[in-house]
Protein backbone atom coordinates (compact mmCIF):
# COMPACT_ATOMS: atom_id res chain seq x y z
CA UNK A 1 0.00 0.00 0.00
CA UNK A 2 2.86 2.40 0.76
CA UNK A 3 4.06 2.13 -2.84
CA UNK A 4 0.65 2.08 -4.50
CA UNK A 5 -0.45 5.46 -3.13
CA UNK A 6 2.42 7.56 -4.55
CA UNK A 7 2.32 5.65 -7.84
CA UNK A 8 -1.42 6.31 -8.16
CA UNK A 9 -0.83 9.96 -7.31
CA UNK A 10 1.83 10.22 -10.04
CA UNK A 11 -0.51 8.70 -12.61
CA UNK A 12 -3.33 11.06 -11.64
CA UNK A 13 -1.11 14.15 -11.72
CA UNK A 14 0.30 13.12 -15.10
CA UNK A 15 -3.19 12.54 -16.51
CA UNK A 16 -4.50 15.86 -15.20
CA UNK A 17 -1.53 17.76 -16.66
CA UNK A 18 -1.39 15.86 -19.94
CA UNK A 19 -2.85 18.80 -21.82
CA UNK A 20 -0.10 21.17 -20.69
CA UNK A 21 2.87 20.83 -23.03
CA UNK A 22 4.90 23.38 -21.01
CA UNK A 23 5.14 21.01 -18.04
CA UNK A 24 6.34 18.08 -20.12
CA UNK A 25 8.82 20.19 -22.07
CA UNK A 26 11.19 20.14 -19.11
CA UNK A 27 13.68 17.39 -18.38
CA UNK A 28 13.21 18.01 -14.64
CA UNK A 29 9.61 16.81 -14.88
CA UNK A 30 10.66 13.47 -16.32
CA UNK A 31 13.46 13.08 -13.75
CA UNK A 32 11.01 13.75 -10.91
CA UNK A 33 8.39 11.37 -12.30
CA UNK A 34 10.97 8.69 -13.10
CA UNK A 35 12.59 8.76 -9.66
CA UNK A 36 9.25 8.76 -7.85
CA UNK A 37 7.92 5.93 -10.04
CA UNK A 38 11.07 3.83 -9.55
CA UNK A 39 10.86 4.23 -5.77
CA UNK A 40 7.14 3.38 -5.78
CA UNK A 41 7.72 0.25 -7.85
CA UNK A 42 10.54 -0.81 -5.51
CA UNK A 43 8.20 -0.45 -2.54
CA UNK A 44 5.50 -2.44 -4.31
CA UNK A 45 7.98 -5.18 -5.20
CA UNK A 46 9.14 -5.52 -1.60
CA UNK A 47 5.54 -5.52 -0.39
CA UNK A 48 4.84 -8.49 -2.67
CA UNK A 49 8.07 -10.31 -1.75
CA UNK A 50 8.47 -9.28 1.86
CA UNK A 51 11.31 -10.43 4.04
CA UNK A 52 12.68 -8.49 7.03
CA UNK A 53 15.93 -7.44 5.34
CA UNK A 54 14.29 -6.04 2.21
CA UNK A 55 11.63 -4.31 4.32
CA UNK A 56 14.40 -2.42 6.11
CA UNK A 57 16.28 -1.60 2.90
CA UNK A 58 13.21 -0.31 1.08
CA UNK A 59 12.83 2.39 3.72
CA UNK A 60 15.34 4.43 1.72
CA UNK A 61 12.97 4.39 -1.27
CA UNK A 62 10.02 5.30 0.95
CA UNK A 63 12.07 8.17 2.38
CA UNK A 64 12.83 9.46 -1.11
CA UNK A 65 9.09 9.48 -1.89
CA UNK A 66 8.36 11.35 1.34
CA UNK A 67 11.13 13.87 0.72
CA UNK A 68 10.00 14.52 -2.84
CA UNK A 69 6.32 14.87 -1.92
CA UNK A 70 6.67 16.70 1.42
CA UNK A 71 5.18 20.09 0.67
CA UNK A 72 2.05 21.97 1.72
CA UNK A 73 -0.25 20.50 -0.90
CA UNK A 74 -2.10 17.27 -1.66
CA UNK A 75 1.25 15.57 -2.17
CA UNK A 76 2.04 16.32 1.47
CA UNK A 77 -0.83 14.07 2.50
CA UNK A 78 0.54 11.35 0.20
CA UNK A 79 3.97 11.81 1.83
CA UNK A 80 2.61 11.49 5.37
CA UNK A 81 0.49 8.41 4.58
CA UNK A 82 3.45 6.80 2.81
CA UNK A 83 5.68 7.49 5.82
CA UNK A 84 3.21 5.98 8.28
CA UNK A 85 2.53 2.87 6.19
CA UNK A 86 6.19 2.32 5.44
CA UNK A 87 7.45 2.73 9.00
CA UNK A 88 4.66 0.54 10.38
CA UNK A 89 5.89 -2.31 8.20
CA UNK A 90 9.32 -2.33 9.84
CA UNK A 91 10.20 -5.26 12.08
CA UNK A 92 10.68 -4.15 15.69
CA UNK A 93 14.22 -5.48 16.00
CA UNK A 94 15.47 -3.44 13.04
CA UNK A 95 13.37 -0.32 13.51
CA UNK A 96 16.35 1.96 14.21
CA UNK A 97 18.19 0.79 11.07
CA UNK A 98 15.06 1.25 8.97
CA UNK A 99 14.44 4.68 10.47
CA UNK A 100 18.01 5.73 9.64
CA UNK A 101 17.59 4.58 6.03
CA UNK A 102 14.23 6.36 5.89
CA UNK A 103 15.81 9.62 7.13
CA UNK A 104 18.60 9.29 4.57
CA UNK A 105 15.99 8.73 1.87
CA UNK A 106 14.04 11.82 2.98
CA UNK A 107 17.22 13.90 2.67
CA UNK A 108 17.84 12.53 -0.84
CA UNK A 109 14.20 13.17 -1.75
CA UNK A 110 14.38 16.77 -0.54
CA UNK A 111 17.52 17.34 -2.61
CA UNK A 112 15.78 15.79 -5.63
CA UNK A 113 12.76 18.03 -5.04
CA UNK A 114 14.96 21.13 -4.90
CA UNK A 115 16.94 20.14 -7.97
CA UNK A 116 13.88 19.33 -10.06
CA UNK A 117 11.77 22.28 -8.93
CA UNK A 118 12.00 25.36 -11.05
CA UNK A 119 9.52 28.12 -11.63
CA UNK A 120 6.11 26.66 -12.47
CA UNK A 121 5.26 26.23 -16.13
CA UNK A 122 2.36 28.27 -17.42
CA UNK A 123 -0.35 26.52 -19.39
CSV table of N, CA, C and O in Angstrom, one decimal:
chain,number,residue,atom,x,y,z
A,1,UNK,N,0.8,-1.2,0.0
A,1,UNK,CA,0.0,0.0,0.0
A,1,UNK,C,0.9,1.3,0.0
A,1,UNK,O,0.5,2.2,-0.6
A,2,UNK,N,2.0,1.2,0.7
A,2,UNK,CA,2.9,2.4,0.8
A,2,UNK,C,3.4,2.8,-0.6
A,2,UNK,O,3.7,3.9,-0.8
A,3,UNK,N,3.6,1.8,-1.5
A,3,UNK,CA,4.1,2.1,-2.8
A,3,UNK,C,3.0,2.4,-3.8
A,3,UNK,O,3.1,3.2,-4.8
A,4,UNK,N,1.8,1.9,-3.6
A,4,UNK,CA,0.7,2.1,-4.5
A,4,UNK,C,0.1,3.5,-4.4
A,4,UNK,O,-0.2,4.1,-5.5
A,5,UNK,N,0.1,4.1,-3.3
A,5,UNK,CA,-0.4,5.5,-3.1
A,5,UNK,C,0.4,6.5,-3.9
A,5,UNK,O,-0.2,7.2,-4.7
A,6,UNK,N,1.7,6.6,-3.8
A,6,UNK,CA,2.4,7.6,-4.5
A,6,UNK,C,2.4,7.3,-6.0
A,6,UNK,O,2.4,8.2,-6.9
A,7,UNK,N,2.4,6.0,-6.4
A,7,UNK,CA,2.3,5.7,-7.8
A,7,UNK,C,1.0,6.1,-8.4
A,7,UNK,O,0.9,6.6,-9.5
A,8,UNK,N,-0.1,5.9,-7.7
A,8,UNK,CA,-1.4,6.3,-8.2
A,8,UNK,C,-1.5,7.8,-8.3
A,8,UNK,O,-2.0,8.4,-9.2
A,9,UNK,N,-0.9,8.5,-7.3
A,9,UNK,CA,-0.8,10.0,-7.3
A,9,UNK,C,-0.1,10.5,-8.5
A,9,UNK,O,-0.5,11.4,-9.2
A,10,UNK,N,1.1,9.8,-8.9
A,10,UNK,CA,1.8,10.2,-10.0
A,10,UNK,C,1.0,10.1,-11.3
A,10,UNK,O,1.0,10.9,-12.2
A,11,UNK,N,0.3,8.9,-11.4
A,11,UNK,CA,-0.5,8.7,-12.6
A,11,UNK,C,-1.6,9.7,-12.7
A,11,UNK,O,-1.9,10.3,-13.8
A,12,UNK,N,-2.3,10.1,-11.6
A,12,UNK,CA,-3.3,11.1,-11.6
A,12,UNK,C,-2.8,12.4,-12.0
A,12,UNK,O,-3.4,13.1,-12.8
A,13,UNK,N,-1.7,12.8,-11.4
A,13,UNK,CA,-1.1,14.2,-11.7
A,13,UNK,C,-0.7,14.2,-13.2
A,13,UNK,O,-0.9,15.2,-13.9
A,14,UNK,N,-0.1,13.2,-13.7
A,14,UNK,CA,0.3,13.1,-15.1
A,14,UNK,C,-0.9,13.2,-16.0
A,14,UNK,O,-0.9,13.9,-17.0
A,15,UNK,N,-2.0,12.5,-15.7
A,15,UNK,CA,-3.2,12.5,-16.5
A,15,UNK,C,-3.8,13.9,-16.5
A,15,UNK,O,-4.3,14.4,-17.5
A,16,UNK,N,-3.9,14.5,-15.3
A,16,UNK,CA,-4.5,15.9,-15.2
A,16,UNK,C,-3.7,16.9,-16.0
A,16,UNK,O,-4.3,17.8,-16.6
A,17,UNK,N,-2.4,16.8,-16.0
A,17,UNK,CA,-1.5,17.8,-16.7
A,17,UNK,C,-1.2,17.4,-18.1
A,17,UNK,O,-0.3,18.0,-18.7
A,18,UNK,N,-1.8,16.3,-18.6
A,18,UNK,CA,-1.4,15.9,-19.9
A,18,UNK,C,-1.6,16.9,-21.0
A,18,UNK,O,-0.9,16.9,-22.0
A,19,UNK,N,-2.6,17.8,-20.8
A,19,UNK,CA,-2.9,18.8,-21.8
A,19,UNK,C,-1.9,20.0,-21.8
A,19,UNK,O,-2.1,20.9,-22.5
A,20,UNK,N,-1.0,20.0,-20.9
A,20,UNK,CA,-0.1,21.2,-20.7
A,20,UNK,C,1.3,20.8,-21.2
A,20,UNK,O,2.1,20.2,-20.5
A,21,UNK,N,1.6,21.2,-22.5
A,21,UNK,CA,2.9,20.8,-23.0
A,21,UNK,C,4.0,21.5,-22.3
A,21,UNK,O,5.2,21.0,-22.4
A,22,UNK,N,3.8,22.7,-21.7
A,22,UNK,CA,4.9,23.4,-21.0
A,22,UNK,C,5.5,22.6,-19.9
A,22,UNK,O,6.7,22.6,-19.6
A,23,UNK,N,4.6,21.8,-19.2
A,23,UNK,CA,5.1,21.0,-18.0
A,23,UNK,C,6.0,19.9,-18.5
A,23,UNK,O,7.1,19.6,-18.0
A,24,UNK,N,5.6,19.2,-19.6
A,24,UNK,CA,6.3,18.1,-20.1
A,24,UNK,C,7.5,18.5,-21.1
A,24,UNK,O,8.1,17.6,-21.6
A,25,UNK,N,7.7,19.7,-21.2
A,25,UNK,CA,8.8,20.2,-22.1
A,25,UNK,C,10.1,20.3,-21.3
A,25,UNK,O,11.2,20.5,-21.8
A,26,UNK,N,10.0,20.0,-20.0
A,26,UNK,CA,11.2,20.1,-19.1
A,26,UNK,C,11.7,18.8,-18.7
A,26,UNK,O,11.0,17.8,-18.4
A,27,UNK,N,13.0,18.6,-18.8
A,27,UNK,CA,13.7,17.4,-18.4
A,27,UNK,C,13.4,17.1,-16.9
A,27,UNK,O,13.3,16.0,-16.5
A,28,UNK,N,13.4,18.2,-16.1
A,28,UNK,CA,13.2,18.0,-14.6
A,28,UNK,C,11.9,17.3,-14.3
A,28,UNK,O,11.9,16.5,-13.4
A,29,UNK,N,10.9,17.5,-15.1
A,29,UNK,CA,9.6,16.8,-14.9
A,29,UNK,C,9.8,15.3,-15.0
A,29,UNK,O,9.3,14.5,-14.2
A,30,UNK,N,10.5,14.9,-16.1
A,30,UNK,CA,10.7,13.5,-16.3
A,30,UNK,C,11.6,12.8,-15.3
A,30,UNK,O,11.4,11.7,-14.9
A,31,UNK,N,12.6,13.6,-14.8
A,31,UNK,CA,13.5,13.1,-13.8
A,31,UNK,C,12.7,12.9,-12.5
A,31,UNK,O,12.8,11.9,-11.8
A,32,UNK,N,11.8,13.8,-12.1
A,32,UNK,CA,11.0,13.8,-10.9
A,32,UNK,C,10.1,12.6,-11.0
A,32,UNK,O,10.0,11.7,-10.1
A,33,UNK,N,9.3,12.5,-12.1
A,33,UNK,CA,8.4,11.4,-12.3
A,33,UNK,C,9.1,10.0,-12.3
A,33,UNK,O,8.6,9.0,-11.8
A,34,UNK,N,10.2,10.0,-13.0
A,34,UNK,CA,11.0,8.7,-13.1
A,34,UNK,C,11.5,8.2,-11.8
A,34,UNK,O,11.4,7.0,-11.4
A,35,UNK,N,12.1,9.1,-11.0
A,35,UNK,CA,12.6,8.8,-9.7
A,35,UNK,C,11.5,8.3,-8.7
A,35,UNK,O,11.6,7.3,-8.0
A,36,UNK,N,10.4,9.1,-8.7
A,36,UNK,CA,9.2,8.8,-7.9
A,36,UNK,C,8.6,7.4,-8.3
A,36,UNK,O,8.3,6.6,-7.4
A,37,UNK,N,8.5,7.2,-9.6
A,37,UNK,CA,7.9,5.9,-10.0
A,37,UNK,C,8.8,4.8,-9.7
A,37,UNK,O,8.3,3.7,-9.3
A,38,UNK,N,10.1,4.9,-9.9
A,38,UNK,CA,11.1,3.8,-9.6
A,38,UNK,C,11.0,3.5,-8.1
A,38,UNK,O,11.0,2.3,-7.7
A,39,UNK,N,11.0,4.5,-7.2
A,39,UNK,CA,10.9,4.2,-5.8
A,39,UNK,C,9.5,3.5,-5.4
A,39,UNK,O,9.5,2.6,-4.6
A,40,UNK,N,8.5,4.0,-6.0
A,40,UNK,CA,7.1,3.4,-5.8
A,40,UNK,C,7.1,1.9,-6.2
A,40,UNK,O,6.6,1.1,-5.5
A,41,UNK,N,7.7,1.6,-7.4
A,41,UNK,CA,7.7,0.3,-7.9
A,41,UNK,C,8.6,-0.6,-6.9
A,41,UNK,O,8.3,-1.8,-6.7
A,42,UNK,N,9.7,-0.1,-6.4
A,42,UNK,CA,10.5,-0.8,-5.5
A,42,UNK,C,9.8,-1.1,-4.2
A,42,UNK,O,9.9,-2.3,-3.7
A,43,UNK,N,9.0,-0.2,-3.7
A,43,UNK,CA,8.2,-0.4,-2.5
A,43,UNK,C,7.1,-1.5,-2.8
A,43,UNK,O,6.9,-2.4,-2.0
A,44,UNK,N,6.5,-1.4,-4.0
A,44,UNK,CA,5.5,-2.4,-4.3
A,44,UNK,C,6.1,-3.8,-4.5
A,44,UNK,O,5.5,-4.8,-4.0
A,45,UNK,N,7.3,-3.9,-5.0
A,45,UNK,CA,8.0,-5.2,-5.2
A,45,UNK,C,8.3,-5.8,-3.8
A,45,UNK,O,8.1,-7.0,-3.6
A,46,UNK,N,8.8,-5.0,-2.9
A,46,UNK,CA,9.1,-5.5,-1.6
A,46,UNK,C,7.9,-5.9,-0.9
A,46,UNK,O,7.9,-6.9,-0.1
A,47,UNK,N,6.8,-5.2,-1.0
A,47,UNK,CA,5.5,-5.5,-0.4
A,47,UNK,C,5.0,-6.9,-0.9
A,47,UNK,O,4.5,-7.7,-0.1
A,48,UNK,N,5.3,-7.2,-2.1
A,48,UNK,CA,4.8,-8.5,-2.7
A,48,UNK,C,5.8,-9.6,-2.3
A,48,UNK,O,5.4,-10.8,-2.3
A,49,UNK,N,7.1,-9.3,-2.1
A,49,UNK,CA,8.1,-10.3,-1.7
A,49,UNK,C,8.8,-9.9,-0.4
A,49,UNK,O,10.0,-9.8,-0.4
A,50,UNK,N,8.0,-9.8,0.6
A,50,UNK,CA,8.5,-9.3,1.9
A,50,UNK,C,9.4,-10.3,2.6
A,50,UNK,O,9.0,-11.4,2.8
A,51,UNK,N,10.5,-9.8,3.0
A,51,UNK,CA,11.3,-10.4,4.0
A,51,UNK,C,11.9,-9.3,4.9
A,51,UNK,O,11.9,-8.1,4.5
A,52,UNK,N,12.3,-9.6,6.1
A,52,UNK,CA,12.7,-8.5,7.0
A,52,UNK,C,13.8,-7.6,6.5
A,52,UNK,O,13.8,-6.4,6.7
A,53,UNK,N,14.8,-8.2,5.8
A,53,UNK,CA,15.9,-7.4,5.3
A,53,UNK,C,15.5,-6.5,4.2
A,53,UNK,O,15.9,-5.3,4.3
A,54,UNK,N,14.7,-6.9,3.3
A,54,UNK,CA,14.3,-6.0,2.2
A,54,UNK,C,13.3,-5.0,2.7
A,54,UNK,O,13.3,-3.9,2.2
A,55,UNK,N,12.5,-5.3,3.7
A,55,UNK,CA,11.6,-4.3,4.3
A,55,UNK,C,12.4,-3.2,4.9
A,55,UNK,O,12.0,-2.0,4.8
A,56,UNK,N,13.5,-3.5,5.5
A,56,UNK,CA,14.4,-2.4,6.1
A,56,UNK,C,15.1,-1.6,5.0
A,56,UNK,O,15.1,-0.4,5.0
A,57,UNK,N,15.6,-2.3,4.0
A,57,UNK,CA,16.3,-1.6,2.9
A,57,UNK,C,15.4,-0.7,2.1
A,57,UNK,O,15.8,0.3,1.6
A,58,UNK,N,14.1,-1.1,1.9
A,58,UNK,CA,13.2,-0.3,1.1
A,58,UNK,C,12.8,1.0,1.8
A,58,UNK,O,12.2,1.9,1.1
A,59,UNK,N,13.1,1.1,3.0
A,59,UNK,CA,12.8,2.4,3.7
A,59,UNK,C,13.5,3.6,3.1
A,59,UNK,O,13.0,4.7,3.1
A,60,UNK,N,14.7,3.3,2.4
A,60,UNK,CA,15.3,4.4,1.7
A,60,UNK,C,14.5,4.9,0.6
A,60,UNK,O,14.3,6.1,0.4
A,61,UNK,N,13.9,4.0,-0.2
A,61,UNK,CA,13.0,4.4,-1.3
A,61,UNK,C,11.7,5.1,-0.7
A,61,UNK,O,11.3,6.1,-1.3
A,62,UNK,N,11.2,4.6,0.4
A,62,UNK,CA,10.0,5.3,1.0
A,62,UNK,C,10.4,6.7,1.4
A,62,UNK,O,9.6,7.7,1.3
A,63,UNK,N,11.6,6.9,2.0
A,63,UNK,CA,12.1,8.2,2.4
A,63,UNK,C,12.2,9.1,1.2
A,63,UNK,O,11.9,10.3,1.3
A,64,UNK,N,12.7,8.6,0.1
A,64,UNK,CA,12.8,9.5,-1.1
A,64,UNK,C,11.5,10.0,-1.5
A,64,UNK,O,11.3,11.1,-1.9
A,65,UNK,N,10.5,9.1,-1.5
A,65,UNK,CA,9.1,9.5,-1.9
A,65,UNK,C,8.6,10.6,-0.9
A,65,UNK,O,8.1,11.6,-1.4
A,66,UNK,N,8.8,10.4,0.3
A,66,UNK,CA,8.4,11.3,1.3
A,66,UNK,C,9.1,12.7,1.1
A,66,UNK,O,8.5,13.7,1.1
A,67,UNK,N,10.4,12.6,0.9
A,67,UNK,CA,11.1,13.9,0.7
A,67,UNK,C,10.7,14.6,-0.5
A,67,UNK,O,10.6,15.8,-0.5
A,68,UNK,N,10.4,13.9,-1.6
A,68,UNK,CA,10.0,14.5,-2.8
A,68,UNK,C,8.6,15.1,-2.8
A,68,UNK,O,8.3,16.1,-3.4
A,69,UNK,N,7.7,14.5,-2.0
A,69,UNK,CA,6.3,14.9,-1.9
A,69,UNK,C,6.0,15.8,-0.7
A,69,UNK,O,4.9,16.2,-0.6
A,70,UNK,N,6.9,16.0,0.2
A,70,UNK,CA,6.7,16.7,1.4
A,70,UNK,C,6.6,18.2,1.1
A,70,UNK,O,7.6,18.9,1.1
A,71,UNK,N,5.4,18.7,0.9
A,71,UNK,CA,5.2,20.1,0.7
A,71,UNK,C,3.7,20.4,1.1
A,71,UNK,O,2.9,19.5,1.2
A,72,UNK,N,3.4,21.7,1.3
A,72,UNK,CA,2.0,22.0,1.7
A,72,UNK,C,1.0,21.9,0.6
A,72,UNK,O,0.6,22.9,0.1
A,73,UNK,N,0.7,20.7,0.2
A,73,UNK,CA,-0.3,20.5,-0.9
A,73,UNK,C,-0.8,19.1,-0.7
A,73,UNK,O,-0.5,18.4,0.2
A,74,UNK,N,-1.6,18.6,-1.7
A,74,UNK,CA,-2.1,17.3,-1.7
A,74,UNK,C,-1.0,16.2,-1.6
A,74,UNK,O,-1.1,15.2,-0.9
A,75,UNK,N,0.1,16.5,-2.2
A,75,UNK,CA,1.2,15.6,-2.2
A,75,UNK,C,1.8,15.4,-0.8
A,75,UNK,O,2.4,14.4,-0.4
A,76,UNK,N,1.6,16.4,0.1
A,76,UNK,CA,2.0,16.3,1.5
A,76,UNK,C,1.3,15.3,2.2
A,76,UNK,O,1.8,14.5,3.0
A,77,UNK,N,0.0,15.1,1.9
A,77,UNK,CA,-0.8,14.1,2.5
A,77,UNK,C,-0.3,12.7,2.0
A,77,UNK,O,-0.2,11.8,2.8
A,78,UNK,N,0.0,12.6,0.7
A,78,UNK,CA,0.5,11.4,0.2
A,78,UNK,C,1.8,11.0,0.9
A,78,UNK,O,2.1,9.9,1.3
A,79,UNK,N,2.7,12.0,1.1
A,79,UNK,CA,4.0,11.8,1.8
A,79,UNK,C,3.8,11.3,3.2
A,79,UNK,O,4.4,10.3,3.7
A,80,UNK,N,2.8,11.9,4.0
A,80,UNK,CA,2.6,11.5,5.4
A,80,UNK,C,2.0,10.1,5.5
A,80,UNK,O,2.5,9.3,6.3
A,81,UNK,N,1.1,9.8,4.6
A,81,UNK,CA,0.5,8.4,4.6
A,81,UNK,C,1.5,7.4,4.2
A,81,UNK,O,1.6,6.3,4.8
A,82,UNK,N,2.4,7.7,3.2
A,82,UNK,CA,3.5,6.8,2.8
A,82,UNK,C,4.4,6.6,4.0
A,82,UNK,O,4.8,5.4,4.2
A,83,UNK,N,4.8,7.6,4.7
A,83,UNK,CA,5.7,7.5,5.8
A,83,UNK,C,5.1,6.6,6.9
A,83,UNK,O,5.8,5.7,7.4
A,84,UNK,N,3.8,6.8,7.2
A,84,UNK,CA,3.2,6.0,8.3
A,84,UNK,C,3.1,4.5,7.9
A,84,UNK,O,3.5,3.6,8.6
A,85,UNK,N,2.7,4.3,6.6
A,85,UNK,CA,2.5,2.9,6.2
A,85,UNK,C,3.9,2.2,6.1
A,85,UNK,O,4.0,1.0,6.4
A,86,UNK,N,4.9,2.9,5.6
A,86,UNK,CA,6.2,2.3,5.4
A,86,UNK,C,6.9,2.0,6.8
A,86,UNK,O,7.4,0.9,7.0
A,87,UNK,N,6.8,2.9,7.7
A,87,UNK,CA,7.5,2.7,9.0
A,87,UNK,C,6.7,1.7,9.8
A,87,UNK,O,7.3,1.0,10.6
A,88,UNK,N,5.4,1.6,9.7
A,88,UNK,CA,4.7,0.5,10.4
A,88,UNK,C,5.0,-0.9,9.9
A,88,UNK,O,4.9,-1.8,10.7
A,89,UNK,N,5.5,-1.0,8.7
A,89,UNK,CA,5.9,-2.3,8.2
A,89,UNK,C,7.2,-2.8,8.7
A,89,UNK,O,7.6,-4.0,8.5
A,90,UNK,N,8.0,-1.9,9.4
A,90,UNK,CA,9.3,-2.3,9.8
A,90,UNK,C,9.2,-3.3,11.0
A,90,UNK,O,8.4,-3.2,11.9
A,91,UNK,N,10.1,-4.3,10.9
A,91,UNK,CA,10.2,-5.3,12.1
A,91,UNK,C,10.7,-4.5,13.3
A,91,UNK,O,11.6,-3.6,13.2
A,92,UNK,N,10.3,-4.9,14.5
A,92,UNK,CA,10.7,-4.2,15.7
A,92,UNK,C,12.2,-4.2,15.9
A,92,UNK,O,12.8,-3.2,16.4
A,93,UNK,N,12.8,-5.3,15.7
A,93,UNK,CA,14.2,-5.5,16.0
A,93,UNK,C,15.1,-4.7,15.1
A,93,UNK,O,16.3,-4.4,15.4
A,94,UNK,N,14.6,-4.2,13.9
A,94,UNK,CA,15.5,-3.4,13.0
A,94,UNK,C,14.8,-2.1,12.7
A,94,UNK,O,15.1,-1.5,11.7
A,95,UNK,N,14.1,-1.6,13.7
A,95,UNK,CA,13.4,-0.3,13.5
A,95,UNK,C,14.4,0.8,13.4
A,95,UNK,O,14.2,1.7,12.5
A,96,UNK,N,15.4,0.9,14.2
A,96,UNK,CA,16.4,2.0,14.2
A,96,UNK,C,17.1,2.0,12.9
A,96,UNK,O,17.3,3.1,12.3
A,97,UNK,N,17.5,0.8,12.4
A,97,UNK,CA,18.2,0.8,11.1
A,97,UNK,C,17.3,1.3,10.0
A,97,UNK,O,17.7,2.0,9.1
A,98,UNK,N,16.0,0.8,10.0
A,98,UNK,CA,15.1,1.2,9.0
A,98,UNK,C,14.8,2.7,9.1
A,98,UNK,O,14.6,3.4,8.0
A,99,UNK,N,14.7,3.3,10.3
A,99,UNK,CA,14.4,4.7,10.5
A,99,UNK,C,15.6,5.5,10.0
A,99,UNK,O,15.4,6.6,9.3
A,100,UNK,N,16.8,5.0,10.2
A,100,UNK,CA,18.0,5.7,9.6
A,100,UNK,C,18.0,5.8,8.1
A,100,UNK,O,18.3,6.8,7.5
A,101,UNK,N,17.7,4.6,7.5
A,101,UNK,CA,17.6,4.6,6.0
A,101,UNK,C,16.5,5.5,5.5
A,101,UNK,O,16.6,6.1,4.5
A,102,UNK,N,15.4,5.5,6.3
A,102,UNK,CA,14.2,6.4,5.9
A,102,UNK,C,14.7,7.8,5.9
A,102,UNK,O,14.4,8.6,5.0
A,103,UNK,N,15.3,8.2,7.0
A,103,UNK,CA,15.8,9.6,7.1
A,103,UNK,C,16.8,10.0,6.0
A,103,UNK,O,16.7,11.1,5.5
A,104,UNK,N,17.7,9.1,5.7
A,104,UNK,CA,18.6,9.3,4.6
A,104,UNK,C,17.8,9.5,3.3
A,104,UNK,O,18.1,10.3,2.5
A,105,UNK,N,16.8,8.6,3.1
A,105,UNK,CA,16.0,8.7,1.9
A,105,UNK,C,15.2,10.1,1.8
A,105,UNK,O,15.1,10.7,0.7
A,106,UNK,N,14.7,10.5,3.0
A,106,UNK,CA,14.0,11.8,3.0
A,106,UNK,C,15.0,12.9,2.6
A,106,UNK,O,14.6,13.8,1.8
A,107,UNK,N,16.2,12.9,3.0
A,107,UNK,CA,17.2,13.9,2.7
A,107,UNK,C,17.5,13.9,1.2
A,107,UNK,O,17.5,14.9,0.5
A,108,UNK,N,17.6,12.7,0.6
A,108,UNK,CA,17.8,12.5,-0.8
A,108,UNK,C,16.6,13.0,-1.6
A,108,UNK,O,16.7,13.7,-2.6
A,109,UNK,N,15.4,12.7,-1.1
A,109,UNK,CA,14.2,13.2,-1.7
A,109,UNK,C,14.1,14.7,-1.7
A,109,UNK,O,13.6,15.3,-2.7
A,110,UNK,N,14.4,15.3,-0.6
A,110,UNK,CA,14.4,16.8,-0.5
A,110,UNK,C,15.4,17.4,-1.5
A,110,UNK,O,15.0,18.4,-2.2
A,111,UNK,N,16.5,16.8,-1.6
A,111,UNK,CA,17.5,17.3,-2.6
A,111,UNK,C,17.0,17.2,-4.0
A,111,UNK,O,17.1,18.1,-4.8
A,112,UNK,N,16.4,16.0,-4.3
A,112,UNK,CA,15.8,15.8,-5.6
A,112,UNK,C,14.7,16.8,-5.9
A,112,UNK,O,14.5,17.3,-7.0
A,113,UNK,N,13.8,17.1,-4.9
A,113,UNK,CA,12.8,18.0,-5.0
A,113,UNK,C,13.3,19.4,-5.4
A,113,UNK,O,12.8,20.1,-6.3
A,114,UNK,N,14.4,19.8,-4.7
A,114,UNK,CA,15.0,21.1,-4.9
A,114,UNK,C,15.6,21.2,-6.3
A,114,UNK,O,15.4,22.2,-7.0
A,115,UNK,N,16.3,20.1,-6.7
A,115,UNK,CA,16.9,20.1,-8.0
A,115,UNK,C,16.0,20.1,-9.2
A,115,UNK,O,16.3,20.6,-10.3
A,116,UNK,N,14.8,19.5,-9.0
A,116,UNK,CA,13.9,19.3,-10.1
A,116,UNK,C,12.8,20.4,-10.0
A,116,UNK,O,12.0,20.5,-10.9
A,117,UNK,N,12.8,21.2,-9.0
A,117,UNK,CA,11.8,22.3,-8.9
A,117,UNK,C,12.3,23.6,-9.5
A,117,UNK,O,13.3,24.1,-9.1
A,118,UNK,N,11.7,24.1,-10.5
A,118,UNK,CA,12.0,25.4,-11.1
A,118,UNK,C,10.7,26.2,-11.0
A,118,UNK,O,9.7,25.8,-10.4
A,119,UNK,N,10.7,27.3,-11.6
A,119,UNK,CA,9.5,28.1,-11.6
A,119,UNK,C,8.4,27.3,-12.4
A,119,UNK,O,8.7,26.6,-13.3
A,120,UNK,N,7.2,27.4,-11.9
A,120,UNK,CA,6.1,26.7,-12.5
A,120,UNK,C,5.9,27.0,-13.9
A,120,UNK,O,6.0,28.2,-14.3
A,121,UNK,N,5.6,26.0,-14.7
A,121,UNK,CA,5.3,26.2,-16.1
A,121,UNK,C,3.9,26.8,-16.2
A,121,UNK,O,3.0,26.5,-15.5
A,122,UNK,N,3.7,27.7,-17.2
A,122,UNK,CA,2.4,28.3,-17.4
A,122,UNK,C,1.7,27.6,-18.6
A,122,UNK,O,2.3,27.3,-19.6
A,123,UNK,N,0.4,27.2,-18.3
A,123,UNK,CA,-0.4,26.5,-19.4
A,123,UNK,C,-1.4,27.4,-19.9
A,123,UNK,O,-2.0,28.2,-19.2
